[in-house]
Coordinates of N, CA and C in Angstrom, one line a residue:
M607 N -27.9 -1.6 5.1 CA -29.1 -0.8 5.1 C -29.2 -0.2 3.7
R608 N -30.4 -0.4 3.0 CA -30.5 0.1 1.6 C -31.0 1.4 1.6
A609 N -30.4 2.1 0.6 CA -30.7 3.6 0.4 C -31.0 3.9 -1.0
V610 N -31.9 5.0 -1.2 CA -32.1 5.5 -2.6 C -31.7 6.9 -2.4
I611 N -31.1 7.4 -3.6 CA -30.6 8.8 -3.6 C -31.3 9.5 -4.8
A612 N -31.8 10.7 -4.5 CA -32.5 11.6 -5.6 C -31.7 12.9 -5.5
E613 N -31.0 13.1 -6.6 CA -30.2 14.3 -6.8 C -30.0 14.6 -8.2
D614 N -30.4 15.8 -8.7 CA -30.3 16.0 -10.2 C -28.9 16.4 -10.6
S615 N -28.0 16.8 -9.8 CA -26.6 17.0 -10.1 C -25.9 15.7 -10.1
V616 N -25.4 15.3 -11.3 CA -24.8 14.0 -11.6 C -23.5 13.9 -10.6
L617 N -22.7 15.0 -10.7 CA -21.5 14.9 -9.9 C -21.8 14.7 -8.4
L618 N -22.7 15.5 -7.7 CA -23.1 15.4 -6.4 C -23.7 13.9 -6.1
R619 N -24.5 13.5 -7.0 CA -25.1 12.1 -6.9 C -24.0 11.0 -6.8
V620 N -23.1 11.1 -7.6 CA -22.0 10.2 -7.6 C -21.2 10.2 -6.3
G621 N -21.0 11.4 -5.9 CA -20.3 11.6 -4.6 C -21.1 11.0 -3.4
L622 N -22.4 11.3 -3.4 CA -23.2 10.8 -2.4 C -23.3 9.3 -2.3
V623 N -23.3 8.6 -3.5 CA -23.2 7.2 -3.6 C -22.0 6.7 -2.9
K624 N -20.8 7.3 -3.3 CA -19.6 6.8 -2.7 C -19.6 7.0 -1.2
V625 N -20.0 8.2 -0.7 CA -20.0 8.5 0.7 C -20.9 7.5 1.5
L626 N -22.1 7.2 0.9 CA -23.0 6.2 1.7 C -22.4 4.8 1.6
E627 N -21.8 4.4 0.5 CA -21.3 3.1 0.4 C -20.0 2.9 1.4
M628 N -19.3 4.1 1.5 CA -18.2 4.0 2.5 C -18.7 3.9 3.9
G629 N -19.9 4.4 4.2 CA -20.6 4.4 5.5 C -21.3 3.0 5.7
G630 N -21.3 2.2 4.8 CA -21.9 0.9 5.0 C -23.3 0.7 4.4
F631 N -23.9 1.7 3.7 CA -25.1 1.6 3.1 C -25.0 1.0 1.8
Q632 N -26.1 0.3 1.3 CA -26.2 -0.3 0.0 C -27.1 0.6 -0.8
V633 N -26.5 1.3 -1.8 CA -27.3 2.3 -2.7 C -28.0 1.4 -3.7
V634 N -29.3 1.2 -3.6 CA -30.1 0.4 -4.5 C -30.6 1.2 -5.8
A635 N -30.6 2.5 -5.7 CA -31.0 3.2 -6.8 C -30.5 4.7 -6.6
E636 N -30.3 5.4 -7.8 CA -29.9 6.8 -7.8 C -30.6 7.4 -9.0
V637 N -31.4 8.5 -8.7 CA -32.3 9.1 -9.6 C -32.1 10.6 -9.7
G638 N -32.7 11.2 -10.6 CA -32.5 12.7 -10.9 C -33.8 13.5 -10.7
D639 N -34.9 12.9 -10.5 CA -36.2 13.6 -10.3 C -37.1 13.0 -9.4
A640 N -38.1 13.7 -9.0 CA -39.1 13.2 -8.0 C -39.9 12.0 -8.5
P641 N -40.4 11.9 -9.7 CA -41.2 10.7 -10.1 C -40.3 9.5 -10.1
A642 N -39.0 9.7 -10.5 CA -38.1 8.5 -10.5 C -37.8 8.0 -9.1
L643 N -37.8 9.0 -8.1 CA -37.6 8.7 -6.7 C -38.7 7.9 -6.2
L644 N -40.1 8.3 -6.4 CA -41.1 7.6 -5.9 C -41.2 6.1 -6.5
A645 N -40.9 6.1 -7.8 CA -40.8 4.7 -8.4 C -39.7 3.8 -7.8
A646 N -38.6 4.4 -7.5 CA -37.5 3.6 -6.9 C -37.8 3.1 -5.5
V647 N -38.5 4.1 -4.8 CA -38.9 3.7 -3.4 C -39.9 2.6 -3.4
E648 N -40.9 2.6 -4.3 CA -41.9 1.6 -4.5 C -41.2 0.3 -4.9
Q649 N -40.3 0.3 -5.8 CA -39.6 -1.0 -6.3 C -38.7 -1.6 -5.3
H650 N -37.8 -0.7 -4.7 CA -36.8 -1.2 -3.8 C -37.1 -1.3 -2.3
R651 N -38.1 -0.5 -1.9 CA -38.5 -0.3 -0.4 C -37.3 -0.2 0.5
P652 N -36.5 0.9 0.2 CA -35.2 1.1 1.0 C -35.6 1.5 2.5
E653 N -34.6 1.5 3.3 CA -34.8 2.0 4.7 C -34.5 3.5 4.7
L654 N -33.8 4.0 3.7 CA -33.5 5.5 3.7 C -33.6 6.1 2.3
A655 N -34.2 7.3 2.3 CA -34.2 8.0 1.1 C -33.5 9.4 1.3
L656 N -32.4 9.6 0.5 CA -31.7 11.0 0.5 C -32.1 11.8 -0.7
V657 N -32.7 12.9 -0.3 CA -33.6 13.6 -1.3 C -33.2 15.1 -1.4
D658 N -32.8 15.6 -2.5 CA -32.6 17.0 -2.9 C -33.9 17.6 -2.8
V659 N -34.0 18.9 -2.1 CA -35.2 19.6 -2.0 C -35.7 20.1 -3.3
R660 N -34.8 20.6 -4.2 CA -35.2 21.2 -5.5 C -34.7 20.3 -6.6
M661 N -35.7 19.8 -7.4 CA -35.3 18.9 -8.6 C -36.2 19.3 -9.8
P662 N -35.8 18.8 -11.0 CA -36.7 19.1 -12.1 C -38.2 18.6 -11.9
P663 N -39.1 19.3 -12.6 CA -38.8 20.3 -13.7 C -38.7 21.8 -13.3
A664 N -39.3 22.0 -12.1 CA -39.5 23.5 -11.7 C -38.4 23.9 -10.8
F665 N -37.7 22.9 -10.2 CA -36.7 23.3 -9.1 C -37.2 24.1 -8.1
T666 N -38.3 23.7 -7.4 CA -38.9 24.5 -6.3 C -38.8 23.5 -5.1
D667 N -40.0 22.8 -4.9 CA -40.1 22.0 -3.8 C -40.5 20.5 -4.1
E668 N -40.0 20.1 -5.3 CA -40.4 18.8 -5.8 C -39.9 17.6 -4.8
G669 N -38.6 17.9 -4.4 CA -38.1 16.8 -3.3 C -38.9 16.8 -2.1
V670 N -39.3 17.9 -1.5 CA -40.1 18.0 -0.3 C -41.4 17.3 -0.4
R671 N -42.2 17.5 -1.6 CA -43.4 16.8 -1.8 C -43.3 15.4 -2.0
A672 N -42.2 14.9 -2.7 CA -41.9 13.5 -2.9 C -41.6 12.9 -1.5
A673 N -40.9 13.5 -0.7 CA -40.6 13.1 0.7 C -41.8 12.9 1.5
L674 N -42.7 13.9 1.4 CA -44.0 13.7 2.2 C -44.7 12.6 1.7
E675 N -44.7 12.4 0.3 CA -45.5 11.2 -0.2 C -44.9 9.9 0.3
I676 N -43.6 9.9 0.4 CA -42.8 8.7 0.9 C -43.2 8.4 2.3
R677 N -43.3 9.5 3.0 CA -43.6 9.2 4.5 C -45.1 8.9 4.7
R678 N -46.0 9.2 3.8 CA -47.4 8.8 3.8 C -47.5 7.4 3.4
S679 N -46.9 7.1 2.3 CA -47.1 5.7 1.7 C -46.2 4.6 2.5
R680 N -45.1 5.0 2.9 CA -44.1 4.1 3.5 C -43.5 4.8 4.7
P681 N -44.3 4.9 5.9 CA -43.9 5.6 7.0 C -42.6 5.1 7.7
G682 N -42.1 3.9 7.4 CA -41.1 3.3 8.0 C -39.8 3.7 7.2
T683 N -39.9 4.4 6.1 CA -38.7 4.9 5.4 C -38.2 6.2 5.9
A684 N -36.9 6.1 6.5 CA -36.3 7.4 6.9 C -36.0 8.3 5.6
V685 N -36.1 9.7 5.9 CA -35.9 10.6 4.8 C -34.9 11.6 5.2
V686 N -34.0 11.9 4.4 CA -33.0 13.1 4.8 C -33.2 14.0 3.5
L687 N -33.6 15.2 3.8 CA -33.6 16.2 2.8 C -32.3 17.1 2.8
L688 N -31.7 17.2 1.5 CA -30.6 18.0 1.2 C -30.9 19.3 0.6
S689 N -30.4 20.4 1.0 CA -30.8 21.7 0.4 C -29.5 22.6 0.3
Q690 N -29.5 23.4 -0.7 CA -28.4 24.3 -0.9 C -28.4 25.6 0.1
Y691 N -29.6 25.9 0.5 CA -29.8 27.0 1.4 C -30.7 26.7 2.6
V692 N -30.7 27.5 3.5 CA -31.6 27.3 4.7 C -33.0 27.7 4.4
E693 N -33.9 26.7 4.4 CA -35.3 26.9 4.1 C -35.9 26.1 5.2
E694 N -36.0 26.7 6.3 CA -36.5 25.9 7.5 C -38.0 25.5 7.5
R695 N -38.8 26.2 6.6 CA -40.2 25.8 6.4 C -40.3 24.3 5.9
Y696 N -39.3 23.9 5.1 CA -39.4 22.6 4.6 C -39.2 21.5 5.7
A697 N -38.2 21.8 6.6 CA -38.0 21.0 7.7 C -39.3 20.9 8.5
A698 N -40.0 22.0 8.7 CA -41.2 22.1 9.5 C -42.3 21.2 8.8
D699 N -42.3 21.3 7.5 CA -43.4 20.6 6.8 C -43.2 19.1 7.0
L700 N -41.9 18.6 6.9 CA -41.7 17.2 7.1 C -41.9 16.8 8.5
L701 N -41.5 17.5 9.4 CA -41.6 17.2 10.9 C -43.0 17.3 11.3
S702 N -43.9 18.0 10.7 CA -45.3 18.2 11.1 C -46.0 16.9 10.8
A703 N -45.5 16.1 9.9 CA -46.2 14.9 9.6 C -45.7 13.7 10.5
D704 N -44.4 13.6 10.7 CA -43.9 12.7 11.6 C -42.5 13.1 12.0
T705 N -42.1 12.7 13.2 CA -40.7 13.2 13.6 C -39.7 12.0 13.7
S706 N -40.1 10.8 13.5 CA -39.1 9.8 13.5 C -38.4 9.5 12.1
G707 N -37.2 9.5 12.1 CA -36.4 9.1 10.8 C -36.5 10.3 9.9
V708 N -36.3 11.5 10.4 CA -36.4 12.7 9.5 C -35.1 13.5 9.7
G709 N -34.5 14.0 8.5 CA -33.4 14.9 8.6 C -33.5 16.0 7.6
Y710 N -32.8 17.1 7.9 CA -32.8 18.2 6.9 C -31.4 18.8 7.2
L711 N -30.6 18.6 6.0 CA -29.2 19.1 6.1 C -28.8 20.0 5.0
L712 N -27.9 20.9 5.1 CA -27.3 21.6 4.0 C -26.3 20.8 3.3
K713 N -26.2 21.0 2.0 CA -25.3 20.2 1.2 C -23.8 20.3 1.6
Q714 N -23.5 21.4 2.2 CA -22.2 21.7 2.4 C -21.6 20.8 3.6
R715 N -22.6 20.1 4.3 CA -22.3 19.2 5.4 C -21.8 17.9 4.8
V716 N -22.0 17.7 3.5 CA -21.4 16.4 2.9 C -20.0 16.5 2.9
A717 N -19.4 17.7 2.9 CA -17.9 17.8 2.9 C -17.3 17.2 4.2
D718 N -17.9 17.2 5.2 CA -17.5 16.5 6.5 C -18.1 15.1 6.4
V719 N -17.3 14.1 5.7 CA -17.9 12.8 5.5 C -18.2 12.1 6.8
T720 N -17.4 12.1 7.7 CA -17.6 11.3 8.9 C -18.9 11.8 9.7
E721 N -19.1 13.2 9.8 CA -20.3 13.7 10.5 C -21.5 13.5 9.7
F722 N -21.4 13.6 8.4 CA -22.5 13.4 7.5 C -23.0 11.9 7.6
V723 N -22.1 11.0 7.5 CA -22.5 9.6 7.7 C -23.1 9.3 9.0
E724 N -22.5 9.8 10.1 CA -23.1 9.6 11.3 C -24.5 10.1 11.5
T725 N -24.7 11.3 10.9 CA -26.0 11.9 11.0 C -27.0 11.2 10.2
V726 N -26.6 10.7 9.0 CA -27.6 10.0 8.2 C -27.9 8.6 8.9
R727 N -26.9 8.0 9.5 CA -27.1 6.8 10.1 C -28.1 6.9 11.3
R728 N -27.9 8.0 12.0 CA -28.8 8.4 13.2 C -30.3 8.5 12.7
V729 N -30.5 9.2 11.6 CA -31.8 9.4 11.1 C -32.4 8.0 10.5
A730 N -31.6 7.2 9.9 CA -32.0 6.0 9.4 C -32.4 5.0 10.5
G731 N -31.8 5.3 11.7 CA -32.1 4.5 12.9 C -33.4 5.0 13.6
G732 N -34.1 6.0 13.1 CA -35.3 6.6 13.7 C -35.1 7.9 14.4
G733 N -33.9 8.5 14.3 CA -33.7 9.8 15.0 C -34.2 10.9 14.0
T734 N -33.9 12.2 14.6 CA -34.1 13.4 13.9 C -33.0 14.3 13.8
A735 N -32.7 14.9 12.8 CA -31.4 15.7 12.7 C -31.7 17.0 11.8
L736 N -31.5 18.2 12.5 CA -31.6 19.4 11.7 C -30.2 20.1 11.6
D737 N -30.1 20.6 10.4 CA -28.7 21.3 10.2 C -28.7 22.5 11.3
P738 N -27.5 22.6 11.9 CA -27.3 23.8 12.9 C -27.6 25.0 12.3
Q739 N -27.4 25.4 11.0 CA -27.8 26.6 10.5 C -29.3 26.9 10.4
V740 N -30.0 25.8 10.2 CA -31.5 25.9 10.2 C -32.0 26.1 11.6
V741 N -31.4 25.4 12.6 CA -31.7 25.8 14.0 C -31.4 27.2 14.4
A742 N -30.2 27.7 14.0 CA -29.8 29.1 14.3 C -30.8 30.0 13.7
Q743 N -31.2 29.8 12.5 CA -32.2 30.8 11.8 C -33.5 30.7 12.5
L744 N -34.0 29.5 13.0 CA -35.2 29.4 13.7 C -35.1 30.2 15.0
L745 N -34.0 30.2 15.7 CA -33.9 30.9 16.9 C -34.0 32.5 16.7
L746 N -33.4 33.0 15.6 CA -33.4 34.4 15.3 C -34.9 34.8 15.0
R747 N -35.6 34.0 14.3 CA -37.0 34.5 14.0 C -38.0 34.4 15.0
R748 N -37.6 33.8 16.2 CA -38.6 33.8 17.2 C -38.6 35.1 18.0
S749 N -39.8 35.7 18.2 CA -39.9 37.0 18.9 C -40.9 37.0 20.0
S750 N -42.0 36.5 19.9 CA -43.0 36.6 21.1 C -43.8 35.3 21.1
D751 N -43.2 34.3 21.7 CA -43.9 33.0 22.0 C -43.3 32.4 23.2
P752 N -43.9 31.2 23.6 CA -43.5 30.6 24.9 C -41.9 30.4 25.0
L753 N -41.2 30.4 23.8 CA -39.8 30.0 23.9 C -39.1 31.2 24.5
E754 N -39.7 32.4 24.7 CA -39.0 33.4 25.4 C -38.9 33.2 26.9
R755 N -39.7 32.3 27.3 CA -39.6 31.9 28.8 C -38.2 31.2 29.1
L756 N -37.7 30.6 28.0 CA -36.4 29.8 28.3 C -35.2 30.7 28.6
T757 N -34.4 30.2 29.4 CA -33.1 30.8 29.6 C -32.2 30.5 28.5
P758 N -31.1 31.4 28.3 CA -30.1 31.1 27.1 C -29.7 29.7 27.1
R759 N -29.3 29.1 28.3 CA -28.8 27.7 28.3 C -29.9 26.7 28.0
E760 N -31.1 27.0 28.3 CA -32.3 26.1 27.9 C -32.5 26.3 26.4
R761 N -32.3 27.3 25.9 CA -32.5 27.5 24.5 C -31.4 26.8 23.7
D762 N -30.2 26.7 24.3 CA -29.1 25.9 23.7 C -29.4 24.5 23.7
V763 N -30.0 24.0 24.9 CA -30.3 22.7 24.9 C -31.4 22.3 23.9
L764 N -32.4 23.1 23.9 CA -33.5 22.9 22.9 C -33.0 22.8 21.5
A765 N -32.0 23.7 21.2 CA -31.5 23.8 19.8 C -30.8 22.5 19.5
L766 N -30.0 21.9 20.5 CA -29.2 20.8 20.2 C -30.3 19.6 20.1
M767 N -31.4 19.6 20.9 CA -32.3 18.6 20.8 C -33.0 18.6 19.4
A768 N -33.2 19.8 18.8 CA -33.8 20.0 17.5 C -32.8 19.4 16.5
E769 N -31.5 19.4 16.8 CA -30.5 18.9 15.8 C -30.4 17.4 15.9
G770 N -31.0 16.8 16.9 CA -31.1 15.3 17.0 C -30.2 14.7 18.1
H771 N -29.5 15.5 18.9 CA -28.6 15.1 19.8 C -29.3 14.4 21.0
S772 N -28.7 13.4 21.6 CA -29.1 12.7 22.8 C -28.7 13.5 24.0
N773 N -29.1 13.1 25.1 CA -28.8 13.8 26.3 C -27.2 13.8 26.5
T774 N -26.7 12.6 26.2 CA -25.2 12.5 26.3 C -24.5 13.4 25.3
G775 N -25.0 13.5 24.1 CA -24.5 14.4 23.1 C -24.6 15.8 23.5
I776 N -25.6 16.2 24.0 CA -25.9 17.6 24.5 C -24.9 18.0 25.7
A777 N -24.7 17.0 26.6 CA -23.8 17.3 27.6 C -22.4 17.4 27.1
G778 N -22.0 16.7 26.2 CA -20.7 16.7 25.6 C -20.5 18.1 24.8
A779 N -21.6 18.5 24.1 CA -21.5 19.8 23.3 C -21.4 21.0 24.2
L780 N -22.2 20.9 25.4 CA -22.2 22.1 26.3 C -21.1 21.9 27.5
T781 N -20.4 20.8 27.5 CA -19.5 20.6 28.5 C -20.1 20.6 29.9
V782 N -21.2 19.9 30.1 CA -21.9 19.9 31.4 C -22.2 18.4 31.7
G783 N -22.7 18.1 32.9 CA -23.1 16.8 33.2 C -24.5 16.4 32.6
E784 N -24.7 15.1 32.5 CA -26.0 14.7 31.9 C -27.1 15.0 33.0
S785 N -26.8 15.0 34.2 CA -27.9 15.4 35.2 C -28.3 16.8 34.9
A786 N -27.4 17.7 34.6 CA -27.7 19.2 34.3 C -28.5 19.3 33.1
V787 N -28.1 18.4 32.1 CA -28.9 18.4 30.9 C -30.5 17.9 31.1
A788 N -30.5 16.9 31.9 CA -31.9 16.4 32.2 C -32.7 17.4 33.0
K789 N -32.1 18.2 33.9 CA -32.7 19.3 34.6 C -33.2 20.4 33.6
H790 N -32.3 20.7 32.7 CA -32.7 21.8 31.7 C -33.8 21.3 30.9
I791 N -33.9 20.0 30.5 CA -34.9 19.5 29.6 C -36.2 19.5 30.4
N792 N -36.2 19.2 31.6 CA -37.5 19.1 32.4 C -38.0 20.6 32.5
N793 N -37.0 21.5 32.7 CA -37.5 22.9 32.8 C -38.1 23.4 31.4
I794 N -37.5 22.9 30.3 CA -38.1 23.3 29.0 C -39.5 22.7 28.9
F795 N -39.7 21.4 29.3 CA -41.0 20.9 29.1 C -42.0 21.7 30.0
A796 N -41.6 22.2 31.3 CA -42.5 22.9 32.1 C -42.9 24.3 31.5
K797 N -41.9 24.9 31.1 CA -42.0 26.3 30.5 C -42.8 26.3 29.2
L798 N -42.7 25.2 28.4 CA -43.5 25.2 27.2 C -44.9 24.6 27.4
D799 N -45.2 24.4 28.7 CA -46.6 23.9 29.0 C -46.9 22.6 28.3
L800 N -45.9 21.7 28.2 CA -46.2 20.4 27.5 C -46.8 19.5 28.4
P801 N -47.8 18.6 27.9 CA -48.5 17.8 28.8 C -47.8 16.6 29.3
A802 N -48.1 16.2 30.5 CA -47.3 15.0 31.0 C -47.4 13.9 30.2
A803 N -46.3 13.3 29.8 CA -46.3 12.1 28.9 C -45.0 11.5 29.0
D804 N -44.7 10.5 28.2 CA -43.4 9.9 28.3 C -42.3 10.8 27.7
T805 N -41.1 10.8 28.2 CA -40.1 11.8 27.9 C -39.8 11.8 26.5
G806 N -39.8 10.7 25.7 CA -39.6 10.7 24.3 C -40.6 11.5 23.6
H807 N -41.9 11.3 24.0 CA -42.9 12.1 23.3 C -42.8 13.6 23.6
R808 N -42.6 13.9 24.8 CA -42.3 15.5 25.1 C -41.2 16.0 24.4
R809 N -40.1 15.2 24.1 CA -38.9 15.7 23.3 C -39.4 16.2 22.0
V810 N -40.2 15.3 21.4 CA -40.8 15.5 20.1 C -41.6 16.8 20.1
L811 N -42.5 16.9 21.0 CA -43.4 18.1 21.1 C -42.6 19.4 21.3
A812 N -41.5 19.2 22.1 CA -40.6 20.5 22.3 C -40.1 20.9 21.0
V813 N -39.5 19.9 20.3 CA -38.9 20.2 18.9 C -40.0 20.8 18.0
L814 N -41.2 20.2 18.1 CA -42.2 20.8 17.1 C -42.6 22.2 17.5
R815 N -42.6 22.5 18.8 CA -42.8 23.8 19.3 C -41.8 24.8 18.8
F816 N -40.6 24.3 18.9 CA -39.4 25.1 18.5 C -39.4 25.4 17.0
L817 N -40.0 24.4 16.2 CA -40.1 24.7 14.8 C -41.4 25.4 14.4
G818 N -42.3 25.6 15.4 CA -43.5 26.4 15.1 C -44.5 25.6 14.3
T819 N -44.5 24.4 14.4 CA -45.6 23.6 13.7 C -46.9 23.4 14.5
S820 N -48.0 23.1 13.7 CA -49.3 23.2 14.3 C -49.4 22.1 15.4
R821 N -48.7 21.0 15.3 CA -48.9 19.9 16.2 C -48.3 20.2 17.6
A822 N -47.4 21.3 17.6 CA -46.8 21.7 19.0 C -47.8 22.5 19.8

């Protein structure tokens, strides 16, 4: 699977290249700014773009805007945003456009190479992954919305859904059976007043509601 890396820190960029190559990815380009990222994606048409949120020249949201452009022009390209700090609005911006093949991780997660590679591979395969710290901050800032209808355990399940875990993964994390997880998820759908649809689509809507995006 081909990947492009956009990171202005040379040391981190070299480390990311090695980590991805160890994980079986072919890094076809490594760049240090958003224009070079867009050019590399256009040239190589990778399956994955690993993008720093803040890059030259202003070090604000260049990476996010480039990621959104990639998703518009090549929606089949998976995008993982890397950030130094928790800035959950960037995750919401990216997910509001499309929810398949999107990730938002803190750079410190790269230290756990196995977990990082597994997460990136999941996103590259069409999944969604949010850093647990982003999820925790989202939970803290919710005060008066339909999420208050959820029980603490249902909120735990929804948080793990937002991180990109499958029912099996949620069951393992919470040490419960998959049937219990399925029951909690059905309760979440009902309490969030999500329309009847296929389960996969309602999972996406539930995560969007959790993020507070307009499509939820």
